[in-house]
Structures are given as C-alpha cells and as structure tokens.
CSV table of C-alpha atoms and ligand atoms in Angstrom, one decimal:
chain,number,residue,atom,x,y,z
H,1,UNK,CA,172.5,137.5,68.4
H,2,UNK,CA,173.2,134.1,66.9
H,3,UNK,CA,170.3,134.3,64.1
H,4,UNK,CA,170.8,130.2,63.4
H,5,UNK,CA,170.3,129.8,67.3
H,6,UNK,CA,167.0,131.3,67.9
H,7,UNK,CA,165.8,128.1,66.5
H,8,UNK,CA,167.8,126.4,69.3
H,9,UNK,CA,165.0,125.0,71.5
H,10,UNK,CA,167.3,125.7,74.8
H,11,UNK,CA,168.2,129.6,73.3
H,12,UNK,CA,164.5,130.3,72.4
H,13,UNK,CA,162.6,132.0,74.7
H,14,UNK,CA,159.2,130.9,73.6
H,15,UNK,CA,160.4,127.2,73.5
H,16,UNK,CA,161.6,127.5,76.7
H,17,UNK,CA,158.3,129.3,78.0
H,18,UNK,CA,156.0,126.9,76.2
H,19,UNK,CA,158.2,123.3,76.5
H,20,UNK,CA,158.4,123.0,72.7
H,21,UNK,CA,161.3,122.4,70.2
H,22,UNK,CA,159.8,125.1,67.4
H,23,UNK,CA,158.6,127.9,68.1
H,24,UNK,CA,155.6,127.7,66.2
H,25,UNK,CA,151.7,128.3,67.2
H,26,UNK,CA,148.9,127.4,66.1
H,27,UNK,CA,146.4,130.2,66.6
H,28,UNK,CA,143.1,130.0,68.4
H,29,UNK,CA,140.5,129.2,65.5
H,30,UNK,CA,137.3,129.8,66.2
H,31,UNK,CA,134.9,126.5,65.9
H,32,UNK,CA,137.3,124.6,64.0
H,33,UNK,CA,140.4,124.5,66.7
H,34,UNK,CA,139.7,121.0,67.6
H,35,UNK,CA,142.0,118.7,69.8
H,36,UNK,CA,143.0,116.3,67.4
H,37,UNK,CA,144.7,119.4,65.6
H,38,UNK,CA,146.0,121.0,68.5
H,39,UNK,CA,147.7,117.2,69.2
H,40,UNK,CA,149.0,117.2,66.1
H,41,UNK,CA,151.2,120.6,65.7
H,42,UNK,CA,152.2,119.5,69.3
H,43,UNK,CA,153.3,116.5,67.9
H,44,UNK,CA,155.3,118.1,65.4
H,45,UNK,CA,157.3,120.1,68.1
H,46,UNK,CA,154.9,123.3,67.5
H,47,UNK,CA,152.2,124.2,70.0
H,48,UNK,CA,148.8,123.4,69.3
H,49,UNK,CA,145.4,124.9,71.0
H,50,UNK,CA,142.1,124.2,71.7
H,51,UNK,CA,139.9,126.7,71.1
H,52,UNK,CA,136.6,127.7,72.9
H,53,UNK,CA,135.2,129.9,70.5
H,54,UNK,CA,132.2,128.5,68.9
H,55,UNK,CA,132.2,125.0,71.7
H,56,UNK,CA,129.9,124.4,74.7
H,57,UNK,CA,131.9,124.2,77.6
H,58,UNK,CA,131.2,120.3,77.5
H,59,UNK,CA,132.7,120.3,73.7
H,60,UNK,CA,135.3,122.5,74.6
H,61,UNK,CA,136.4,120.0,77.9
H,62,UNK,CA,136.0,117.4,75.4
H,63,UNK,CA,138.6,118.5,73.0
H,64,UNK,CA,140.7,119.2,75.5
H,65,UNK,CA,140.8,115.8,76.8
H,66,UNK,CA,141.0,114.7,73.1
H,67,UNK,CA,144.0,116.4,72.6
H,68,UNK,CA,146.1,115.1,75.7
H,69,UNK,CA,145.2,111.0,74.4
H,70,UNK,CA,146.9,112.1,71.2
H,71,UNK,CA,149.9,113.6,72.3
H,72,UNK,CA,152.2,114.3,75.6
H,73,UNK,CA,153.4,117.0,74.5
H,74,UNK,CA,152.3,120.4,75.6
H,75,UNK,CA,149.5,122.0,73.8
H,76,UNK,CA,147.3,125.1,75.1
H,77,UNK,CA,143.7,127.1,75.4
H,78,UNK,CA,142.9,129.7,73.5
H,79,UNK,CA,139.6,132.0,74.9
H,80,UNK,CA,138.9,135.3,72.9
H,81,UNK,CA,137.0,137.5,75.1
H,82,UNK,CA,134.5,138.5,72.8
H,83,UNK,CA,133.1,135.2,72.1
H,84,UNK,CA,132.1,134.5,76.3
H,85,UNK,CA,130.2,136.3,78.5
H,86,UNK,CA,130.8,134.2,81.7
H,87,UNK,CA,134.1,133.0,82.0
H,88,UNK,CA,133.9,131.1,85.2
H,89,UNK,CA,132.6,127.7,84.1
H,90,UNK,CA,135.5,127.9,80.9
H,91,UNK,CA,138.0,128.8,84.2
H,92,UNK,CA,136.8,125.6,86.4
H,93,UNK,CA,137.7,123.4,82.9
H,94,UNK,CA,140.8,125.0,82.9
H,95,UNK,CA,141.1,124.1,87.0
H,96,UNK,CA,140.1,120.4,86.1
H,97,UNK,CA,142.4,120.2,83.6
H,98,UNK,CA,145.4,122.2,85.1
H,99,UNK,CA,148.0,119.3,84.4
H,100,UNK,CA,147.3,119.2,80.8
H,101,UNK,CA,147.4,122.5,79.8
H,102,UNK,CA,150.4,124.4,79.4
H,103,UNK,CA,149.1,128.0,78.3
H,104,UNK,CA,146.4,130.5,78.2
H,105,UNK,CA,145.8,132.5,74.9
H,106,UNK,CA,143.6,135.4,75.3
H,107,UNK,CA,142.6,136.8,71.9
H,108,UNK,CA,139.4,139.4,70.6
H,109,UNK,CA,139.1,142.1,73.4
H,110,UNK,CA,140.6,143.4,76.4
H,111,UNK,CA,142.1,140.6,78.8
H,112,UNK,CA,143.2,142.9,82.0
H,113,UNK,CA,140.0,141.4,84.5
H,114,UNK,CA,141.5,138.1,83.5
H,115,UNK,CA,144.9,137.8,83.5
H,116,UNK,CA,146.1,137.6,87.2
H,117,UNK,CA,143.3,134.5,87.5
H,118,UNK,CA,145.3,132.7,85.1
H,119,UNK,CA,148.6,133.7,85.7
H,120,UNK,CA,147.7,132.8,89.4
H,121,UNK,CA,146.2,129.0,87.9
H,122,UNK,CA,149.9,128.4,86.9
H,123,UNK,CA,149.6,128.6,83.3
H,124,UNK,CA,152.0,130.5,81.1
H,125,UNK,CA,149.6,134.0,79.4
H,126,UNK,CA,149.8,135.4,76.2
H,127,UNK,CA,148.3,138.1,74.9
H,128,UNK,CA,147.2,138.2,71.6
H,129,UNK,CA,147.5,142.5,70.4
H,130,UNK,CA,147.5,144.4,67.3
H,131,UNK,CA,148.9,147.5,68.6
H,132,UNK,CA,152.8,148.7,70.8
H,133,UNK,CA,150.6,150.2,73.2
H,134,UNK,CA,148.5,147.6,73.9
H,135,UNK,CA,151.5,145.2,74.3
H,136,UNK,CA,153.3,147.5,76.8
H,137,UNK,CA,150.2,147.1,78.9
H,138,UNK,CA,150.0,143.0,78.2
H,139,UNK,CA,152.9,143.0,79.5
H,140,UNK,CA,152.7,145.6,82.8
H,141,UNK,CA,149.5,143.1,83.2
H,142,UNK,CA,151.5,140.5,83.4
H,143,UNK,CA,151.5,138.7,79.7
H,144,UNK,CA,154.4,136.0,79.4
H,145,UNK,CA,154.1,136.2,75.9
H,146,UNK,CA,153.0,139.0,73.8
H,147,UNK,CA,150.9,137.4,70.0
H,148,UNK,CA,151.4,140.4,67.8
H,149,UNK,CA,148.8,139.8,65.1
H,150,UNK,CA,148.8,142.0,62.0
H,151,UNK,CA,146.1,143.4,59.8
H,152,UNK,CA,146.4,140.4,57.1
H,153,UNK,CA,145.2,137.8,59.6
H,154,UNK,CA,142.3,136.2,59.7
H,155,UNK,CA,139.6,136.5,61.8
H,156,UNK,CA,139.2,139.5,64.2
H,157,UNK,CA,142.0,142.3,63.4
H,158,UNK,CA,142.7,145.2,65.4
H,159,UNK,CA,141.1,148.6,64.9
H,160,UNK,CA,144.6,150.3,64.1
H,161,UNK,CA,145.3,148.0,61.2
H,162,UNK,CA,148.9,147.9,61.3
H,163,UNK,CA,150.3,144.9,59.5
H,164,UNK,CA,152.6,142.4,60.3
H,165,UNK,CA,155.5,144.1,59.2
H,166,UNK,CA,155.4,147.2,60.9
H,167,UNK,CA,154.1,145.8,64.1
H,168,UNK,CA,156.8,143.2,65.0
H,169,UNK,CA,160.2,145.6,65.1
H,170,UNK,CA,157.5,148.3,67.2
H,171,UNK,CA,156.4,145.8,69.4
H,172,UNK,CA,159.9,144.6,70.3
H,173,UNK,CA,161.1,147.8,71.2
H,174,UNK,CA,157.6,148.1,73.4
H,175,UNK,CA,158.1,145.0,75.4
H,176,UNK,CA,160.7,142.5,77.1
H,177,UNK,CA,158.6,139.8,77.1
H,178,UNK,CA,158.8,137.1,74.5
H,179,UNK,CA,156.9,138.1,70.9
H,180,UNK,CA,155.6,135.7,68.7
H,181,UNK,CA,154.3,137.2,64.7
H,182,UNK,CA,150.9,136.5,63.9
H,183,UNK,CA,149.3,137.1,60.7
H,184,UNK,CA,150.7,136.2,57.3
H,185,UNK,CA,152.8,133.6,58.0
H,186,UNK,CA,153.0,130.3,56.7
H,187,UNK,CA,155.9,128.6,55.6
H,188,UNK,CA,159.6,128.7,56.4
H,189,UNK,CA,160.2,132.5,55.1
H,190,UNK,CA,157.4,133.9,57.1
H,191,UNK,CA,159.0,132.5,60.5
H,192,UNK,CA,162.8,133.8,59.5
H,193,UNK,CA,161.3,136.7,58.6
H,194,UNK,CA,159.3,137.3,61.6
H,195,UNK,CA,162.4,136.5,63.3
H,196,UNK,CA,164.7,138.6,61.6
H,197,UNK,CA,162.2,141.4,62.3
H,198,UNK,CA,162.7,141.0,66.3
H,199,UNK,CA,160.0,137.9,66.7
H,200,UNK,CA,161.1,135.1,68.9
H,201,UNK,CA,158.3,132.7,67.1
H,202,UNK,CA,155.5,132.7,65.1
H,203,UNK,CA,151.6,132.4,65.2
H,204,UNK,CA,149.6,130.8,62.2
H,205,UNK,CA,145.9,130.5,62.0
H,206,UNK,CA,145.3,130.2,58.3
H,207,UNK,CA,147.8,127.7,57.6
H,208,UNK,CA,146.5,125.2,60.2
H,209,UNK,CA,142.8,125.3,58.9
H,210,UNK,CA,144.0,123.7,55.2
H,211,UNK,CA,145.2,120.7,57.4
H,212,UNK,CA,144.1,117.1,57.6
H,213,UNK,CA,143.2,117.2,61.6
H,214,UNK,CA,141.3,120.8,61.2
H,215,UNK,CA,137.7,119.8,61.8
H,216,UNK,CA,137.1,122.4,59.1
H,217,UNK,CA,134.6,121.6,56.1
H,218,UNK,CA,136.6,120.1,53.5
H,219,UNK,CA,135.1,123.0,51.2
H,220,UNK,CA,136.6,126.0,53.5
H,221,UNK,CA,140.3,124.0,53.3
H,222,UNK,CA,139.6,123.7,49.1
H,223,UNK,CA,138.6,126.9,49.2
H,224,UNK,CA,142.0,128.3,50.8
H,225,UNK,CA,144.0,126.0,48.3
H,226,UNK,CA,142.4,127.5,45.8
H,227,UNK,CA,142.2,130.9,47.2
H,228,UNK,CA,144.3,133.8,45.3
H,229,UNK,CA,145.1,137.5,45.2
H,230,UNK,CA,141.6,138.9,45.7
H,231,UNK,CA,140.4,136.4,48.2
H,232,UNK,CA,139.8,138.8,51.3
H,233,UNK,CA,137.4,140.8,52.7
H,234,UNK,CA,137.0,143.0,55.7
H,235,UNK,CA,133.9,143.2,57.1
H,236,UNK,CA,132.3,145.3,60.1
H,237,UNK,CA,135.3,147.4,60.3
H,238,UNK,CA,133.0,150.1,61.5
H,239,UNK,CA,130.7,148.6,63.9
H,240,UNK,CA,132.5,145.9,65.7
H,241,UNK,CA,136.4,146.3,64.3
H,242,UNK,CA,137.7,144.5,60.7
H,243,UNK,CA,136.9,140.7,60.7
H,244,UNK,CA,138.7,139.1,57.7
H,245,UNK,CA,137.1,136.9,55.7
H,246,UNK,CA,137.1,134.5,52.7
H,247,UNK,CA,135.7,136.7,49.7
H,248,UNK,CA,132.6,134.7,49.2
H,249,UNK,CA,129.2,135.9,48.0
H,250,UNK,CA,128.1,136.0,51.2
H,251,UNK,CA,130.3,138.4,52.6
H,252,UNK,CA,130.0,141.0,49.5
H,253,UNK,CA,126.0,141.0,50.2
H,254,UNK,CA,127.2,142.3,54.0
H,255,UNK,CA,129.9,144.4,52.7
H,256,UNK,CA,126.8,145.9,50.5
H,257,UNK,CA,125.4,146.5,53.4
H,258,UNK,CA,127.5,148.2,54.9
H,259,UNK,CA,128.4,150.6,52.0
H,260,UNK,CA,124.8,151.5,51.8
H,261,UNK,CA,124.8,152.4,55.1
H,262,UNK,CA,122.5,149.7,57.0
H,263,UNK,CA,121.3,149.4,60.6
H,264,UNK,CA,124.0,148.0,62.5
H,265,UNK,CA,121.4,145.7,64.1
H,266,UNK,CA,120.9,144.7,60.3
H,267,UNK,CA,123.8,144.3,59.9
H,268,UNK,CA,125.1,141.9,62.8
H,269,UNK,CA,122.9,138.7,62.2
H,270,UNK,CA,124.6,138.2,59.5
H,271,UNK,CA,128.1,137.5,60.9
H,272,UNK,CA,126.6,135.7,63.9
H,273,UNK,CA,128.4,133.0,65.2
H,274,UNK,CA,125.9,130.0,63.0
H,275,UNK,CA,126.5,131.8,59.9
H,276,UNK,CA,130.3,130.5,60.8
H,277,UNK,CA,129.5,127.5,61.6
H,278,UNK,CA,127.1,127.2,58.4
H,279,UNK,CA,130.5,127.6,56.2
H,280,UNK,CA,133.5,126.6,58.3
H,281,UNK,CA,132.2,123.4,59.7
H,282,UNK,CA,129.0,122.7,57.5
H,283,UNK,CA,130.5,124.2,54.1
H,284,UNK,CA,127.7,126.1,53.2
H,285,UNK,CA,129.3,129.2,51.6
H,286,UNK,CA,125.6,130.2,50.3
H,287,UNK,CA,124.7,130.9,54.1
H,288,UNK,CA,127.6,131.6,55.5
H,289,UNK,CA,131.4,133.1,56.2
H,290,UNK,CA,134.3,132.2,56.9
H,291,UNK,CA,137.7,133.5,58.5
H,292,UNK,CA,140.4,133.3,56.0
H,293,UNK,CA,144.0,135.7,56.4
H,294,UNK,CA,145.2,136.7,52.9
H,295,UNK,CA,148.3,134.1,53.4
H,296,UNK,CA,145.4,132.0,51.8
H,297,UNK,CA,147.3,132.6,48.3
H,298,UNK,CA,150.4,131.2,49.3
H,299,UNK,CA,148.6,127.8,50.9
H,300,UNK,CA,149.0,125.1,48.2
H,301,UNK,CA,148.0,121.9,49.8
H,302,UNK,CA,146.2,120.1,52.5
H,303,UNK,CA,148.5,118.2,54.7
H,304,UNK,CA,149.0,116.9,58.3
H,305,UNK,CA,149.7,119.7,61.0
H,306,UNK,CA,152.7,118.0,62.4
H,307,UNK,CA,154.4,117.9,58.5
H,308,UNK,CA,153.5,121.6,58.5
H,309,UNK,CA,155.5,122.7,61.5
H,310,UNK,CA,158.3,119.9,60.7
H,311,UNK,CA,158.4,121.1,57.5
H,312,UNK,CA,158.9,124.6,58.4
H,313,UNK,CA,161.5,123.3,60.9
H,314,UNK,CA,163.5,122.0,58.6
H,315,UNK,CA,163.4,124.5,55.9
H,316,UNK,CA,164.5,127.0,58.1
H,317,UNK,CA,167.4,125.4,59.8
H,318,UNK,CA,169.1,124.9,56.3
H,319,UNK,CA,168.2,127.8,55.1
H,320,UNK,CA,169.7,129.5,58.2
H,321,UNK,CA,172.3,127.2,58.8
H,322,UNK,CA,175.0,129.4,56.1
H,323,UNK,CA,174.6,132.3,58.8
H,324,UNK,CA,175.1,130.5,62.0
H,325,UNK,CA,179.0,131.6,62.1
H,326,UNK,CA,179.1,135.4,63.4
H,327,UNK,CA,176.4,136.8,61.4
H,328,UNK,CA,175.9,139.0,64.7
H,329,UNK,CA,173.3,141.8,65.9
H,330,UNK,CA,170.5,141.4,63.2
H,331,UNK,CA,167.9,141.9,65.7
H,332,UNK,CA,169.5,145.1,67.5
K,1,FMN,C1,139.4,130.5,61.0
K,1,FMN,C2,140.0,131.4,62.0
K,1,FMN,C3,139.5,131.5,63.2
K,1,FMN,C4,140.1,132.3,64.2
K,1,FMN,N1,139.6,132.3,65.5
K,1,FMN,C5,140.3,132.9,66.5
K,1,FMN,C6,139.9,132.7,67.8
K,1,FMN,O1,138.9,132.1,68.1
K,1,FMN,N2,140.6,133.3,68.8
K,1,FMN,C7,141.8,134.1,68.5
K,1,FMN,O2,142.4,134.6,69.4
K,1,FMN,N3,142.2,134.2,67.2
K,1,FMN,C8,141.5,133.6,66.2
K,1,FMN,N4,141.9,133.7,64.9
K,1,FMN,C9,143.2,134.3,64.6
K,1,FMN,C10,144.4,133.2,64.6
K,1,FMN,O3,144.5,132.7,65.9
K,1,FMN,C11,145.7,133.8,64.2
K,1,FMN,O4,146.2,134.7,65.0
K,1,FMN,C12,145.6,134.4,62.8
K,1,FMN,O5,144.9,133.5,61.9
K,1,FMN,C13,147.0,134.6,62.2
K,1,FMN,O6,147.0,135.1,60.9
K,1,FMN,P1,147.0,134.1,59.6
K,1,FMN,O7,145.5,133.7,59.4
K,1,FMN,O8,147.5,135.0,58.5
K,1,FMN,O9,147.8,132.9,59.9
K,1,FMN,C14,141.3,133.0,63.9
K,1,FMN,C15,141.8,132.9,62.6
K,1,FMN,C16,141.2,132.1,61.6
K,1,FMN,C17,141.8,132.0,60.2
C-alpha cells in the first residue's frame, strides 16, 4: 500500500464510508459534544458528532438540528450504552432525523441488542472496542467501522487496558472492516502513526474539548492547555471499569476512597453524571470531574475544530508526501 494515499479521500475506506475528505473523528464526548462542534470538524473535512450522553432527548434533537444549519456536510450520533436505559425515544430522533445523520457511534457497553436496528435505519455503525475480541464480534454483528480506543483515552476505558499501540496492529489482523485509532491522538503524528500501525483513520476526544465550539467550561479547556505529565487519573477501575480523568482534587478524594476500600454505593455518587456536569460544563473543579486522555500534555492551545482537523490535514500530506513513490507494504 500506497502510505501517501490512504489520505486519498477516494482510496480511504473510512472517507468513503463516512462522505468525508479526512479521516478524522471526533469522539462522542459526553455533555460537552455539542452541534456547533460537531458542524465545525465537519466543516473541516473531519466528522463531527453529537453526543447524547449527558442531553435530554429534547437537547440532544436540538443539537442535532444545530449542527445540520451550520454545516452540509456529514456529521454523526454518538450514544454510549451505559449512559441510557431506554433507547427507543433517542431511536425515533434518529428516525426524524434520518437525512441528516450519516452514522451511528455506539460507545460504553455492549452494543449487540442494537446494532441491526441501526444498521437497518440506514446509517453507517461503528463500534467503539478496547479489545481484538470484542472487534471480531463488532464486526460478525455487523459494525461498518470498528473505533479501537486504547487505555490513554479519556473517558470510559476498557477493562483489558491495552493501549493504543498494541491494540491497533491486533485489531487489524482481527477484523476486515474499516479501523479507526482512538486514544492518544492529537496532532499530525498521532494520525500517521495510527496509520502506519494498520488504522485507516483516527478518533480524538481530548483534542476536540480544548476547542473554541466545545461547549466545555472555559476552565476544563485551560485546564487541558495547561495539563502535563501527571495529569491523569483512573478512577472506578474496580467497580465499574477505569474512567480517565483530569487529576483534580476531586478525583484524588475518590481515588482515596477507593484505596481505603469504600462501599461501592459510597463510592458511585461521586462520579455521577452532575458531578460532570459540575466541572465540564459549569467549571467547578471543587465539586466535580472531568474526562481528560493523557494526550492532554501535548494540547497547547485552544483553537477552532475545523483548523484542528485542517491542520492535521495538512501536516500530514507533507509530511507523507516524500514517501508517496513506492514506499510499498508498510501496513502488511
Ligand atoms: C470529555 C470526554 C467525554 C467522552 N464521552 C464519551 C461518550 O459520551 N461516548 C463515547 O463513546 N466516548 C466518549 N469519550 C471517548 C472519546 O469519544 C474518544 O474515543 C477518546 O477521547 C479518545 O481518546 P483521547 O481522549 O486520547 O483523544 C469521551 C472522552 C472525553 C475526553
């Protein structure tokens, strides 16, 4: 393979799949995927989601409509199955709004009841898994795109904490499907990489929440800029599964917790979903958490979504642009 022409828009599978020119995703975010940033890595030739975690359904349809009157591109839905209990009225948005969406993300649990609704619906599925064995089943399910998200991500990880690294190349071999890198990525290196490593395209939650569209507290996006080696924390890997975090006092007084061997029903109002909400969208850190993927240290400014994915764009078509002549099987 061409490495220069996976970035080609008509050679890339995901690009193809999803109607984009990069193959670049932003990553359901939990309460602060709003439309306007969904719109605007759409408009920068990535594709951007809505997310339902943390929304009524009425905010949730509202974002959505949000993000089609600021872009025509296509942009998708992200729904993680551990933040719903009925799916049905989230489904009849989707129905409503079948022309506007493109894809289905399912992230945070075990998709299998859902996916044949969806695929059925018309929209293109991914599957958002941390392990090769649970993307061989994505896939025998019926995933069109397989989200491989490694340990260093934010947010929910999965309970085998491989990272990034090791899981792309096994995942490759595990599938035939299209495989996009989650989890550490944020610039131009991370998507070659990821590429390089067997991915057809990349995922990036952390990245997107330090941008000017995120409906994120200006706080949590300072807070990444500023954030550095130690800025991480796993939480609840023993009750629930790891959840990573920003370091914050907050989430070392649950972390103590947990080391001293607390009730799990203790435990869990703490990292309810308004204790989110209290930091990512009201930017109280005192009373509150917040998802943050150790990437954090390498995020050095707040800028627009669409420069963010035209940047990476760019930078990695000249940086790949030396190999496009015969550089030949790098991914086989
Ligand atoms: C603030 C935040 C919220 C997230 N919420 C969700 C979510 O609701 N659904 C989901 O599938 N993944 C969620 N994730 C994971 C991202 O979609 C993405 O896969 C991950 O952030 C990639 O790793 P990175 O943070 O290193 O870029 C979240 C991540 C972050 C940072």
């Amino acid at each position: 393979m061409d490495i220069y022409n996976v970035l080609n828009p008509s050679q890339n599978r995901v690009c193809q799949l999803l109607g984009i020119e990069t193959p670049i995703i932003q990553g359901g975010l939990a309460y602060v995927g709003n439309g306007s940033l969904a719109a605007a890595v759409s408009e920068g030739g990535g594709f951007g989601q809505v997310g339902s975690a943390g929304r009524t359904l009425e905010n949730f349809e509202r974002e959505i409509i949000i993000a089609r009157s600021k872009t025509k591109n296509p942009f998708g839905v992200n729904i993680p199955i551990s933040a719903h209990t009925d799916f049905t009225p989230f489904f009849e948005i989707l129905k409503r709004h079948r022309s506007d969406i493109r894809a289905v993300s399912f992230g945070g649990g075990n998709p299998a009841p859902y996916i044949k609704t969806i695929k059925d619906m018309g929209f293109i599925t991914m599957v958002v898994i941390s392990s090769p064995n649970q993307a061989s089943k994505a896939e025998r399910l019926g995933a069109d795109i397989i989200i491989c998200e490694g340990y260093e991500a934010g947010g929910h990880n999965g309970k085998a904490e491989l990272t990034t690294f090791t899981l792309i190349p096994q995942v490759r071999r595990a599938v035939s499907v299209p495989v996009v890198a989650a989890g550490g990525i944020s610039d131009e290196k991370g998507l070659i990489a990821s590429i390089i490593l067997g991915a057809d395209g990349v995922q990036m939650g952390t990245r997107f929440v330090a941008t000017t569209e995120c409906e994120a507290h200006n706080h949590y996006k300072e807070l990444i800029v500023n954030s550095g080696e130690d800025s991480t924390t796993v939480l609840i890997r023993d009750i629930k599964g790891p959840l990573r975090v920003y370091k914050n006092d907050y989430a070392v007084m649950v972390r103590n917790l947990e080391k001293n061997n607390a009730d799990t029903e203790e435990i869990l109002p703490f990292i309810k979903g308004v204790k989110n909400k209290n930091a990512a969208i009201d930017g109280d850190f005192e009373n509150g958490y917040a998802a943050l993927g150790q990437v954090s240290s390498l995020i050095d400014g707040i800028i627009s979504a669409t420069d963010v994915v035209l940047e990476i764009a760019n930078k990695s078509k000249k940086i790949l642009r030396p190999f496009h002549v015969g550089y030949g099987s790098l991914q086989n």
